[in-house]
mmCIF file with all atom_site columns, C-alpha atoms in Angstrom:
data_model
loop_
_atom_site.group_PDB
_atom_site.id
_atom_site.type_symbol
_atom_site.label_atom_id
_atom_site.label_alt_id
_atom_site.label_comp_id
_atom_site.label_asym_id
_atom_site.label_entity_id
_atom_site.label_seq_id
_atom_site.pdbx_PDB_ins_code
_atom_site.Cartn_x
_atom_site.Cartn_y
_atom_site.Cartn_z
_atom_site.occupancy
_atom_site.B_iso_or_equiv
_atom_site.pdbx_formal_charge
_atom_site.auth_seq_id
_atom_site.auth_comp_id
_atom_site.auth_asym_id
_atom_site.auth_atom_id
_atom_site.pdbx_PDB_model_num
ATOM 1   C CA . MET A 1 1   ? 87.677  93.551  94.077  1.00 0.00 ? 24  MET A CA 1
ATOM 2   C CA . THR A 1 2   ? 84.026  94.937  95.694  1.00 0.00 ? 25  THR A CA 1
ATOM 3   C CA . PRO A 1 3   ? 83.159  96.135  99.191  1.00 0.00 ? 26  PRO A CA 1
ATOM 4   C CA . SER A 1 4   ? 80.956  93.066  99.837  1.00 0.00 ? 27  SER A CA 1
ATOM 5   C CA . VAL A 1 5   ? 76.861  93.006  99.721  1.00 0.00 ? 28  VAL A CA 1
ATOM 6   C CA . THR A 1 6   ? 75.946  91.160  103.280 1.00 0.00 ? 29  THR A CA 1
ATOM 7   C CA . PRO A 1 7   ? 74.339  94.460  105.871 1.00 0.00 ? 30  PRO A CA 1
ATOM 8   C CA . ARG A 1 8   ? 76.696  95.849  108.007 1.00 0.00 ? 31  ARG A CA 1
ATOM 9   C CA . LEU A 1 9   ? 77.415  98.382  110.012 1.00 0.00 ? 32  LEU A CA 1
ATOM 10  C CA . ASN A 1 10  ? 79.923  100.670 109.248 1.00 0.00 ? 33  ASN A CA 1
ATOM 11  C CA . ALA A 1 11  ? 82.922  102.209 111.395 1.00 0.00 ? 34  ALA A CA 1
ATOM 12  C CA . THR A 1 12  ? 80.715  103.754 113.896 1.00 0.00 ? 35  THR A CA 1
ATOM 13  C CA . GLY A 1 13  ? 78.523  101.127 115.102 1.00 0.00 ? 36  GLY A CA 1
ATOM 14  C CA . TYR A 1 14  ? 75.724  101.967 112.636 1.00 0.00 ? 37  TYR A CA 1
ATOM 15  C CA . THR A 1 15  ? 74.534  100.954 109.897 1.00 0.00 ? 38  THR A CA 1
ATOM 16  C CA . ALA A 1 16  ? 73.674  103.431 106.769 1.00 0.00 ? 39  ALA A CA 1
ATOM 17  C CA . MET A 1 17  ? 69.924  103.861 107.003 1.00 0.00 ? 40  MET A CA 1
ATOM 18  C CA . GLU A 1 18  ? 69.809  105.393 110.861 1.00 0.00 ? 41  GLU A CA 1
ATOM 19  C CA . SER A 1 19  ? 70.792  108.427 111.561 1.00 0.00 ? 42  SER A CA 1
ATOM 20  C CA . LEU A 1 20  ? 74.580  109.052 113.514 1.00 0.00 ? 43  LEU A CA 1
ATOM 21  C CA . PRO A 1 21  ? 75.335  110.873 116.646 1.00 0.00 ? 44  PRO A CA 1
ATOM 22  C CA . SER A 1 22  ? 76.170  114.525 116.345 1.00 0.00 ? 45  SER A CA 1
ATOM 23  C CA . HIS A 1 23  ? 79.136  114.400 118.588 1.00 0.00 ? 46  HIS A CA 1
ATOM 24  C CA . LEU A 1 24  ? 81.834  111.584 117.389 1.00 0.00 ? 47  LEU A CA 1
ATOM 25  C CA . ASP A 1 25  ? 84.189  110.963 120.363 1.00 0.00 ? 48  ASP A CA 1
ATOM 26  C CA . PRO A 1 26  ? 87.943  111.959 118.342 1.00 0.00 ? 49  PRO A CA 1
ATOM 27  C CA . ASN A 1 27  ? 89.809  109.656 120.994 1.00 0.00 ? 50  ASN A CA 1
ATOM 28  C CA . GLN A 1 28  ? 87.347  106.291 121.601 1.00 0.00 ? 51  GLN A CA 1
ATOM 29  C CA . TYR A 1 29  ? 90.001  104.914 119.384 1.00 0.00 ? 52  TYR A CA 1
ATOM 30  C CA . SER A 1 30  ? 94.095  104.964 120.275 1.00 0.00 ? 53  SER A CA 1
ATOM 31  C CA . SER A 1 31  ? 95.195  104.276 116.949 1.00 0.00 ? 54  SER A CA 1
ATOM 32  C CA . LEU A 1 32  ? 94.417  103.046 113.706 1.00 0.00 ? 55  LEU A CA 1
ATOM 33  C CA . LYS A 1 33  ? 94.885  99.586  114.260 1.00 0.00 ? 56  LYS A CA 1
ATOM 34  C CA . ASP A 1 34  ? 92.442  99.929  117.761 1.00 0.00 ? 57  ASP A CA 1
ATOM 35  C CA . LEU A 1 35  ? 89.775  101.000 115.774 1.00 0.00 ? 58  LEU A CA 1
ATOM 36  C CA . TYR A 1 36  ? 90.446  98.063  112.735 1.00 0.00 ? 59  TYR A CA 1
ATOM 37  C CA . ALA A 1 37  ? 90.107  95.810  115.472 1.00 0.00 ? 60  ALA A CA 1
ATOM 38  C CA . HIS A 1 38  ? 86.959  97.194  116.756 1.00 0.00 ? 61  HIS A CA 1
ATOM 39  C CA . ILE A 1 39  ? 85.381  96.790  113.836 1.00 0.00 ? 62  ILE A CA 1
ATOM 40  C CA . THR A 1 40  ? 86.908  93.463  112.573 1.00 0.00 ? 63  THR A CA 1
ATOM 41  C CA . LEU A 1 41  ? 86.066  91.806  116.215 1.00 0.00 ? 64  LEU A CA 1
ATOM 42  C CA . ASP A 1 42  ? 82.044  93.061  116.027 1.00 0.00 ? 65  ASP A CA 1
ATOM 43  C CA . ARG A 1 43  ? 81.609  92.261  111.985 1.00 0.00 ? 66  ARG A CA 1
ATOM 44  C CA . GLY A 1 44  ? 83.427  88.651  112.485 1.00 0.00 ? 67  GLY A CA 1
ATOM 45  C CA . LYS A 1 45  ? 82.079  86.373  109.917 1.00 0.00 ? 68  LYS A CA 1
ATOM 46  C CA . LEU A 1 46  ? 80.000  88.667  107.880 1.00 0.00 ? 69  LEU A CA 1
ATOM 47  C CA . GLY A 1 47  ? 81.791  89.945  103.883 1.00 0.00 ? 70  GLY A CA 1
ATOM 48  C CA . ALA A 1 48  ? 84.068  92.436  104.250 1.00 0.00 ? 71  ALA A CA 1
ATOM 49  C CA . TYR A 1 49  ? 85.450  92.067  100.888 1.00 0.00 ? 72  TYR A CA 1
ATOM 50  C CA . SER A 1 50  ? 84.545  90.225  97.738  1.00 0.00 ? 73  SER A CA 1
ATOM 51  C CA . SER A 1 51  ? 87.446  89.593  94.582  1.00 0.00 ? 74  SER A CA 1
ATOM 52  C CA . LEU A 1 52  ? 87.337  86.971  91.697  1.00 0.00 ? 75  LEU A CA 1
ATOM 53  C CA . GLY A 1 53  ? 84.826  85.028  93.036  1.00 0.00 ? 76  GLY A CA 1
ATOM 54  C CA . LYS A 1 54  ? 85.926  84.966  96.914  1.00 0.00 ? 77  LYS A CA 1
ATOM 55  C CA . THR A 1 55  ? 84.181  86.300  99.986  1.00 0.00 ? 78  THR A CA 1
ATOM 56  C CA . LEU A 1 56  ? 87.029  87.691  102.652 1.00 0.00 ? 79  LEU A CA 1
ATOM 57  C CA . SER A 1 57  ? 84.890  87.937  106.014 1.00 0.00 ? 80  SER A CA 1
ATOM 58  C CA . TYR A 1 58  ? 86.617  90.332  108.597 1.00 0.00 ? 81  TYR A CA 1
ATOM 59  C CA . GLN A 1 59  ? 87.549  87.298  110.869 1.00 0.00 ? 82  GLN A CA 1
ATOM 60  C CA . GLU A 1 60  ? 89.493  86.210  108.270 1.00 0.00 ? 83  GLU A CA 1
ATOM 61  C CA . TRP A 1 61  ? 90.980  89.464  107.235 1.00 0.00 ? 84  TRP A CA 1
ATOM 62  C CA . ASP A 1 62  ? 91.976  90.150  110.716 1.00 0.00 ? 85  ASP A CA 1
ATOM 63  C CA . ARG A 1 63  ? 92.987  86.996  110.533 1.00 0.00 ? 86  ARG A CA 1
ATOM 64  C CA . LEU A 1 64  ? 95.501  86.949  107.644 1.00 0.00 ? 87  LEU A CA 1
ATOM 65  C CA . SER A 1 65  ? 96.837  90.068  108.566 1.00 0.00 ? 88  SER A CA 1
ATOM 66  C CA . GLU A 1 66  ? 98.115  89.843  111.572 1.00 0.00 ? 89  GLU A CA 1
ATOM 67  C CA . GLN A 1 67  ? 100.061 86.943  110.349 1.00 0.00 ? 90  GLN A CA 1
ATOM 68  C CA . PHE A 1 68  ? 101.241 89.158  107.460 1.00 0.00 ? 91  PHE A CA 1
ATOM 69  C CA . ALA A 1 69  ? 102.486 91.542  110.508 1.00 0.00 ? 92  ALA A CA 1
ATOM 70  C CA . ALA A 1 70  ? 104.149 88.671  112.190 1.00 0.00 ? 93  ALA A CA 1
ATOM 71  C CA . TYR A 1 71  ? 105.650 87.743  109.263 1.00 0.00 ? 94  TYR A CA 1
ATOM 72  C CA . LEU A 1 72  ? 107.265 91.849  108.888 1.00 0.00 ? 95  LEU A CA 1
ATOM 73  C CA . HIS A 1 73  ? 108.060 92.053  112.509 1.00 0.00 ? 96  HIS A CA 1
ATOM 74  C CA . HIS A 1 74  ? 109.632 89.048  112.318 1.00 0.00 ? 97  HIS A CA 1
ATOM 75  C CA . GLU A 1 75  ? 111.138 88.370  109.217 1.00 0.00 ? 98  GLU A CA 1
ATOM 76  C CA . THR A 1 76  ? 111.866 91.047  107.692 1.00 0.00 ? 99  THR A CA 1
ATOM 77  C CA . SER A 1 77  ? 114.255 94.775  109.023 1.00 0.00 ? 100 SER A CA 1
ATOM 78  C CA . LEU A 1 78  ? 111.230 96.932  109.421 1.00 0.00 ? 101 LEU A CA 1
ATOM 79  C CA . VAL A 1 79  ? 111.036 98.899  112.561 1.00 0.00 ? 102 VAL A CA 1
ATOM 80  C CA . PRO A 1 80  ? 107.956 101.289 113.550 1.00 0.00 ? 103 PRO A CA 1
ATOM 81  C CA . GLY A 1 81  ? 108.251 103.996 111.133 1.00 0.00 ? 104 GLY A CA 1
ATOM 82  C CA . ASP A 1 82  ? 109.442 102.569 107.755 1.00 0.00 ? 105 ASP A CA 1
ATOM 83  C CA . ARG A 1 83  ? 108.054 102.843 104.746 1.00 0.00 ? 106 ARG A CA 1
ATOM 84  C CA . ILE A 1 84  ? 106.239 100.140 102.534 1.00 0.00 ? 107 ILE A CA 1
ATOM 85  C CA . ALA A 1 85  ? 104.832 100.658 99.551  1.00 0.00 ? 108 ALA A CA 1
ATOM 86  C CA . ILE A 1 86  ? 102.147 98.493  98.290  1.00 0.00 ? 109 ILE A CA 1
ATOM 87  C CA . GLN A 1 87  ? 102.194 98.483  94.244  1.00 0.00 ? 110 GLN A CA 1
ATOM 88  C CA . LEU A 1 88  ? 99.328  95.896  93.788  1.00 0.00 ? 111 LEU A CA 1
ATOM 89  C CA . PRO A 1 89  ? 95.477  96.506  91.932  1.00 0.00 ? 112 PRO A CA 1
ATOM 90  C CA . ASN A 1 90  ? 92.350  96.214  93.362  1.00 0.00 ? 113 ASN A CA 1
ATOM 91  C CA . LEU A 1 91  ? 92.686  92.463  95.017  1.00 0.00 ? 114 LEU A CA 1
ATOM 92  C CA . LEU A 1 92  ? 92.005  90.637  98.019  1.00 0.00 ? 115 LEU A CA 1
ATOM 93  C CA . HIS A 1 93  ? 95.500  91.277  98.306  1.00 0.00 ? 116 HIS A CA 1
ATOM 94  C CA . PHE A 1 94  ? 95.347  94.899  99.289  1.00 0.00 ? 117 PHE A CA 1
ATOM 95  C CA . PRO A 1 95  ? 93.552  95.256  102.243 1.00 0.00 ? 118 PRO A CA 1
ATOM 96  C CA . ILE A 1 96  ? 95.213  92.230  103.835 1.00 0.00 ? 119 ILE A CA 1
ATOM 97  C CA . ALA A 1 97  ? 98.826  93.837  102.935 1.00 0.00 ? 120 ALA A CA 1
ATOM 98  C CA . LEU A 1 98  ? 97.643  97.577  104.321 1.00 0.00 ? 121 LEU A CA 1
ATOM 99  C CA . LEU A 1 99  ? 96.063  96.267  107.592 1.00 0.00 ? 122 LEU A CA 1
ATOM 100 C CA . GLY A 1 100 ? 99.122  94.385  108.288 1.00 0.00 ? 123 GLY A CA 1
ATOM 101 C CA . ALA A 1 101 ? 101.941 97.032  107.322 1.00 0.00 ? 124 ALA A CA 1
ATOM 102 C CA . ILE A 1 102 ? 99.190  98.880  110.000 1.00 0.00 ? 125 ILE A CA 1
ATOM 103 C CA . LYS A 1 103 ? 99.525  97.028  112.497 1.00 0.00 ? 126 LYS A CA 1
ATOM 104 C CA . ALA A 1 104 ? 103.534 96.111  111.878 1.00 0.00 ? 127 ALA A CA 1
ATOM 105 C CA . GLY A 1 105 ? 103.393 100.146 112.663 1.00 0.00 ? 128 GLY A CA 1
ATOM 106 C CA . LEU A 1 106 ? 104.774 100.640 109.332 1.00 0.00 ? 129 LEU A CA 1
ATOM 107 C CA . VAL A 1 107 ? 103.829 104.083 106.714 1.00 0.00 ? 130 VAL A CA 1
ATOM 108 C CA . VAL A 1 108 ? 101.796 102.589 103.533 1.00 0.00 ? 131 VAL A CA 1
ATOM 109 C CA . VAL A 1 109 ? 103.092 103.960 100.207 1.00 0.00 ? 132 VAL A CA 1
ATOM 110 C CA . SER A 1 110 ? 100.321 103.170 97.563  1.00 0.00 ? 133 SER A CA 1
ATOM 111 C CA . THR A 1 111 ? 101.814 102.833 94.361  1.00 0.00 ? 134 THR A CA 1
ATOM 112 C CA . ASN A 1 112 ? 100.043 102.767 90.690  1.00 0.00 ? 135 ASN A CA 1
ATOM 113 C CA . PRO A 1 113 ? 100.024 99.101  89.122  1.00 0.00 ? 136 PRO A CA 1
ATOM 114 C CA . LEU A 1 114 ? 100.412 100.757 85.463  1.00 0.00 ? 137 LEU A CA 1
ATOM 115 C CA . TYR A 1 115 ? 103.342 102.979 87.187  1.00 0.00 ? 138 TYR A CA 1
ATOM 116 C CA . THR A 1 116 ? 106.570 102.963 84.440  1.00 0.00 ? 139 THR A CA 1
ATOM 117 C CA . ALA A 1 117 ? 109.658 101.430 85.980  1.00 0.00 ? 140 ALA A CA 1
ATOM 118 C CA . ASN A 1 118 ? 111.257 105.538 85.829  1.00 0.00 ? 141 ASN A CA 1
ATOM 119 C CA . GLU A 1 119 ? 107.837 106.558 87.859  1.00 0.00 ? 142 GLU A CA 1
ATOM 120 C CA . MET A 1 120 ? 108.340 103.642 90.332  1.00 0.00 ? 143 MET A CA 1
ATOM 121 C CA . GLY A 1 121 ? 112.169 104.541 91.010  1.00 0.00 ? 144 GLY A CA 1
ATOM 122 C CA . HIS A 1 122 ? 111.123 107.575 91.779  1.00 0.00 ? 145 HIS A CA 1
ATOM 123 C CA . GLN A 1 123 ? 108.269 107.282 94.146  1.00 0.00 ? 146 GLN A CA 1
ATOM 124 C CA . PHE A 1 124 ? 109.882 104.061 96.172  1.00 0.00 ? 147 PHE A CA 1
ATOM 125 C CA . ARG A 1 125 ? 112.845 106.864 96.068  1.00 0.00 ? 148 ARG A CA 1
ATOM 126 C CA . ASP A 1 126 ? 110.737 110.560 97.277  1.00 0.00 ? 149 ASP A CA 1
ATOM 127 C CA . SER A 1 127 ? 108.870 107.784 99.698  1.00 0.00 ? 150 SER A CA 1
ATOM 128 C CA . GLY A 1 128 ? 111.726 106.835 101.210 1.00 0.00 ? 151 GLY A CA 1
ATOM 129 C CA . ALA A 1 129 ? 110.016 103.042 100.351 1.00 0.00 ? 152 ALA A CA 1
ATOM 130 C CA . LYS A 1 130 ? 112.424 100.265 102.250 1.00 0.00 ? 153 LYS A CA 1
ATOM 131 C CA . ALA A 1 131 ? 109.923 97.259  101.693 1.00 0.00 ? 154 ALA A CA 1
ATOM 132 C CA . VAL A 1 132 ? 107.094 96.551  98.643  1.00 0.00 ? 155 VAL A CA 1
ATOM 133 C CA . ILE A 1 133 ? 104.643 94.671  98.054  1.00 0.00 ? 156 ILE A CA 1
ATOM 134 C CA . ILE A 1 134 ? 104.467 94.003  94.484  1.00 0.00 ? 157 ILE A CA 1
ATOM 135 C CA . LEU A 1 135 ? 102.214 91.815  91.953  1.00 0.00 ? 158 LEU A CA 1
ATOM 136 C CA . SER A 1 136 ? 104.528 89.420  90.050  1.00 0.00 ? 159 SER A CA 1
ATOM 137 C CA . SER A 1 137 ? 102.776 90.906  87.043  1.00 0.00 ? 160 SER A CA 1
ATOM 138 C CA . PHE A 1 138 ? 105.063 94.366  88.144  1.00 0.00 ? 161 PHE A CA 1
ATOM 139 C CA . CYS A 1 139 ? 108.626 92.596  88.909  1.00 0.00 ? 162 CYS A CA 1
ATOM 140 C CA . ASP A 1 140 ? 109.980 92.681  85.814  1.00 0.00 ? 163 ASP A CA 1
ATOM 141 C CA . LYS A 1 141 ? 109.503 96.632  86.247  1.00 0.00 ? 164 LYS A CA 1
ATOM 142 C CA . LEU A 1 142 ? 110.685 96.626  89.666  1.00 0.00 ? 165 LEU A CA 1
ATOM 143 C CA . GLU A 1 143 ? 113.950 94.497  88.879  1.00 0.00 ? 166 GLU A CA 1
ATOM 144 C CA . SER A 1 144 ? 114.861 97.894  86.385  1.00 0.00 ? 167 SER A CA 1
ATOM 145 C CA . VAL A 1 145 ? 115.038 99.959  89.478  1.00 0.00 ? 168 VAL A CA 1
ATOM 146 C CA . ILE A 1 146 ? 115.293 97.797  92.075  1.00 0.00 ? 169 ILE A CA 1
ATOM 147 C CA . SER A 1 147 ? 118.821 98.960  92.591  1.00 0.00 ? 170 SER A CA 1
ATOM 148 C CA . GLU A 1 148 ? 118.257 102.677 92.631  1.00 0.00 ? 171 GLU A CA 1
ATOM 149 C CA . THR A 1 149 ? 116.333 102.781 95.412  1.00 0.00 ? 172 THR A CA 1
ATOM 150 C CA . GLY A 1 150 ? 116.298 101.756 98.877  1.00 0.00 ? 173 GLY A CA 1
ATOM 151 C CA . ILE A 1 151 ? 114.249 98.801  98.771  1.00 0.00 ? 174 ILE A CA 1
ATOM 152 C CA . SER A 1 152 ? 115.175 96.006  100.574 1.00 0.00 ? 175 SER A CA 1
ATOM 153 C CA . SER A 1 153 ? 112.280 93.469  101.203 1.00 0.00 ? 176 SER A CA 1
ATOM 154 C CA . VAL A 1 154 ? 110.475 92.445  98.130  1.00 0.00 ? 177 VAL A CA 1
ATOM 155 C CA . ILE A 1 155 ? 106.791 90.361  98.889  1.00 0.00 ? 178 ILE A CA 1
ATOM 156 C CA . VAL A 1 156 ? 105.987 89.000  95.619  1.00 0.00 ? 179 VAL A CA 1
ATOM 157 C CA . ALA A 1 157 ? 101.460 88.199  95.242  1.00 0.00 ? 180 ALA A CA 1
ATOM 158 C CA . GLU A 1 158 ? 100.262 85.862  92.616  1.00 0.00 ? 181 GLU A CA 1
ATOM 159 C CA . LEU A 1 159 ? 96.501  86.768  91.175  1.00 0.00 ? 182 LEU A CA 1
ATOM 160 C CA . GLY A 1 160 ? 94.964  83.357  93.053  1.00 0.00 ? 183 GLY A CA 1
ATOM 161 C CA . ASP A 1 161 ? 96.953  83.783  96.321  1.00 0.00 ? 184 ASP A CA 1
ATOM 162 C CA . LEU A 1 162 ? 93.938  83.985  98.450  1.00 0.00 ? 185 LEU A CA 1
ATOM 163 C CA . GLN A 1 163 ? 91.869  80.867  96.090  1.00 0.00 ? 186 GLN A CA 1
ATOM 164 C CA . PRO A 1 164 ? 91.529  77.307  96.775  1.00 0.00 ? 187 PRO A CA 1
ATOM 165 C CA . PRO A 1 165 ? 93.771  75.702  95.488  1.00 0.00 ? 188 PRO A CA 1
ATOM 166 C CA . LEU A 1 166 ? 92.787  74.155  92.214  1.00 0.00 ? 189 LEU A CA 1
ATOM 167 C CA . ARG A 1 167 ? 91.338  77.508  91.814  1.00 0.00 ? 190 ARG A CA 1
ATOM 168 C CA . ARG A 1 168 ? 94.568  79.085  92.928  1.00 0.00 ? 191 ARG A CA 1
ATOM 169 C CA . ALA A 1 169 ? 96.570  77.176  90.230  1.00 0.00 ? 192 ALA A CA 1
ATOM 170 C CA . PHE A 1 170 ? 94.713  77.461  87.607  1.00 0.00 ? 193 PHE A CA 1
ATOM 171 C CA . ILE A 1 171 ? 94.348  80.886  87.816  1.00 0.00 ? 194 ILE A CA 1
ATOM 172 C CA . ASN A 1 172 ? 98.361  81.368  88.446  1.00 0.00 ? 195 ASN A CA 1
ATOM 173 C CA . PHE A 1 173 ? 98.987  78.811  85.987  1.00 0.00 ? 196 PHE A CA 1
ATOM 174 C CA . SER A 1 174 ? 96.795  80.914  83.186  1.00 0.00 ? 197 SER A CA 1
ATOM 175 C CA . ALA A 1 175 ? 97.967  84.223  84.066  1.00 0.00 ? 198 ALA A CA 1
ATOM 176 C CA . LYS A 1 176 ? 101.255 83.069  82.782  1.00 0.00 ? 199 LYS A CA 1
ATOM 177 C CA . TYR A 1 177 ? 100.896 81.174  80.585  1.00 0.00 ? 200 TYR A CA 1
ATOM 178 C CA . PHE A 1 178 ? 98.019  81.925  78.841  1.00 0.00 ? 201 PHE A CA 1
ATOM 179 C CA . LYS A 1 179 ? 97.427  85.592  79.326  1.00 0.00 ? 202 LYS A CA 1
ATOM 180 C CA . SER A 1 180 ? 101.617 86.087  79.213  1.00 0.00 ? 203 SER A CA 1
ATOM 181 C CA . ALA A 1 181 ? 100.556 88.075  82.224  1.00 0.00 ? 204 ALA A CA 1
ATOM 182 C CA . VAL A 1 182 ? 104.085 87.336  84.165  1.00 0.00 ? 205 VAL A CA 1
ATOM 183 C CA . PRO A 1 183 ? 107.484 88.549  82.717  1.00 0.00 ? 206 PRO A CA 1
ATOM 184 C CA . ASN A 1 184 ? 110.173 86.255  83.460  1.00 0.00 ? 207 ASN A CA 1
ATOM 185 C CA . TYR A 1 185 ? 112.306 88.277  86.450  1.00 0.00 ? 208 TYR A CA 1
ATOM 186 C CA . ARG A 1 186 ? 114.759 87.595  88.720  1.00 0.00 ? 209 ARG A CA 1
ATOM 187 C CA . LEU A 1 187 ? 113.956 89.564  92.328  1.00 0.00 ? 210 LEU A CA 1
ATOM 188 C CA . ALA A 1 188 ? 116.983 87.533  94.709  1.00 0.00 ? 211 ALA A CA 1
ATOM 189 C CA . ASN A 1 189 ? 115.300 86.144  98.246  1.00 0.00 ? 212 ASN A CA 1
ATOM 190 C CA . ALA A 1 190 ? 111.890 87.576  97.084  1.00 0.00 ? 213 ALA A CA 1
ATOM 191 C CA . ALA A 1 191 ? 109.153 86.339  99.714  1.00 0.00 ? 214 ALA A CA 1
ATOM 192 C CA . SER A 1 192 ? 105.551 85.094  98.903  1.00 0.00 ? 215 SER A CA 1
ATOM 193 C CA . PHE A 1 193 ? 103.371 87.093  99.356  1.00 0.00 ? 216 PHE A CA 1
ATOM 194 C CA . LYS A 1 194 ? 101.015 83.290  100.421 1.00 0.00 ? 217 LYS A CA 1
ATOM 195 C CA . GLU A 1 195 ? 103.284 82.882  102.676 1.00 0.00 ? 218 GLU A CA 1
ATOM 196 C CA . CYS A 1 196 ? 103.609 85.560  104.810 1.00 0.00 ? 219 CYS A CA 1
ATOM 197 C CA . CYS A 1 197 ? 99.366  85.349  104.893 1.00 0.00 ? 220 CYS A CA 1
ATOM 198 C CA . ASN A 1 198 ? 100.633 82.025  106.836 1.00 0.00 ? 221 ASN A CA 1
ATOM 199 C CA . TYR A 1 199 ? 103.292 83.314  109.192 1.00 0.00 ? 222 TYR A CA 1
ATOM 200 C CA . ASN A 1 200 ? 102.940 82.001  112.251 1.00 0.00 ? 223 ASN A CA 1
ATOM 201 C CA . THR A 1 201 ? 101.524 85.180  115.090 1.00 0.00 ? 224 THR A CA 1
ATOM 202 C CA . ASN A 1 202 ? 102.931 83.267  118.300 1.00 0.00 ? 225 ASN A CA 1
ATOM 203 C CA . SER A 1 203 ? 104.322 86.199  120.336 1.00 0.00 ? 226 SER A CA 1
ATOM 204 C CA . LEU A 1 204 ? 103.378 88.624  118.130 1.00 0.00 ? 227 LEU A CA 1
ATOM 205 C CA . PRO A 1 205 ? 100.640 90.626  120.277 1.00 0.00 ? 228 PRO A CA 1
ATOM 206 C CA . ALA A 1 206 ? 103.082 91.021  122.956 1.00 0.00 ? 229 ALA A CA 1
ATOM 207 C CA . GLN A 1 207 ? 106.066 92.517  120.838 1.00 0.00 ? 230 GLN A CA 1
ATOM 208 C CA . LEU A 1 208 ? 104.597 95.192  117.969 1.00 0.00 ? 231 LEU A CA 1
ATOM 209 C CA . GLU A 1 209 ? 103.672 98.993  118.750 1.00 0.00 ? 232 GLU A CA 1
ATOM 210 C CA . THR A 1 210 ? 100.052 99.229  119.424 1.00 0.00 ? 233 THR A CA 1
ATOM 211 C CA . GLY A 1 211 ? 100.506 103.396 117.843 1.00 0.00 ? 234 GLY A CA 1
ATOM 212 C CA . THR A 1 212 ? 98.870  106.230 118.963 1.00 0.00 ? 235 THR A CA 1
ATOM 213 C CA . GLY A 1 213 ? 96.578  108.430 117.011 1.00 0.00 ? 236 GLY A CA 1
ATOM 214 C CA . ASP A 1 214 ? 99.106  110.828 116.229 1.00 0.00 ? 237 ASP A CA 1
ATOM 215 C CA . ASP A 1 215 ? 101.291 108.286 114.049 1.00 0.00 ? 238 ASP A CA 1
ATOM 216 C CA . LEU A 1 216 ? 101.413 108.904 110.180 1.00 0.00 ? 239 LEU A CA 1
ATOM 217 C CA . ALA A 1 217 ? 99.789  105.812 108.047 1.00 0.00 ? 240 ALA A CA 1
ATOM 218 C CA . ALA A 1 218 ? 100.213 106.353 105.334 1.00 0.00 ? 241 ALA A CA 1
ATOM 219 C CA . ILE A 1 219 ? 101.892 108.168 102.063 1.00 0.00 ? 242 ILE A CA 1
ATOM 220 C CA . PHE A 1 220 ? 99.498  108.239 99.385  1.00 0.00 ? 243 PHE A CA 1
ATOM 221 C CA . TYR A 1 221 ? 100.479 110.247 95.513  1.00 0.00 ? 244 TYR A CA 1
ATOM 222 C CA . THR A 1 222 ? 98.736  112.527 93.445  1.00 0.00 ? 245 THR A CA 1
ATOM 223 C CA . GLY A 1 223 ? 99.219  112.432 89.537  1.00 0.00 ? 246 GLY A CA 1
ATOM 224 C CA . GLY A 1 224 ? 97.606  116.086 89.475  1.00 0.00 ? 247 GLY A CA 1
ATOM 225 C CA . THR A 1 225 ? 100.508 118.129 88.989  1.00 0.00 ? 248 THR A CA 1
ATOM 226 C CA . THR A 1 226 ? 102.580 118.537 86.452  1.00 0.00 ? 249 THR A CA 1
ATOM 227 C CA . GLY A 1 227 ? 106.038 115.879 86.710  1.00 0.00 ? 250 GLY A CA 1
ATOM 228 C CA . TYR A 1 228 ? 105.901 113.181 88.878  1.00 0.00 ? 251 TYR A CA 1
ATOM 229 C CA . SER A 1 229 ? 103.114 112.815 90.827  1.00 0.00 ? 252 SER A CA 1
ATOM 230 C CA . LYS A 1 230 ? 103.638 114.268 94.567  1.00 0.00 ? 253 LYS A CA 1
ATOM 231 C CA . GLY A 1 231 ? 103.044 112.632 98.477  1.00 0.00 ? 254 GLY A CA 1
ATOM 232 C CA . ALA A 1 232 ? 100.571 114.076 100.577 1.00 0.00 ? 255 ALA A CA 1
#
């Protein structure tokens, strides 16, 4: 996944070639949700991210993450402050899941897609994750450890989820049957990432927490120590 090459303003409202102000008001935005709302509204139809030949505009990013947040809020038992693990490679799914989790008031736990089952289990337990968003390629490993964790909600992403219908079908079929990249697995009551992104957002704004600038947003794990990775 790469940022779009379309020139655009950064979060401060200045292009990379312009001088930044000598002072930034730390209270300009009340929360990360407020900051992202400003960014996506300001950039609109400009490209935000590109992956597998598909470019996601800021407008689409905002809409899909809003619908994803609506699913998390209405269809899971998660409440603001709960931990949600995101175990995805560099795909368009990641920024949607990240912003959707932030909008729902959740704490993101970024999980390395290359982790072994034991490493996954440790991080999920250590972080207190109650939900996970995971690519189907890793679901067999999740199946082997999920009973040892506190995870109750699973959202499964397919490689072609955000592609047009025919291209999506081709990518997903190829990944499973030609490249054998999707092993067999069984995860009870797992939700589809694509369906979560199509969730109805009616009444969402009035029910979600707005959050503050002091709220914990994410826990990142570092492998720069001996033994299992540590959260920071």
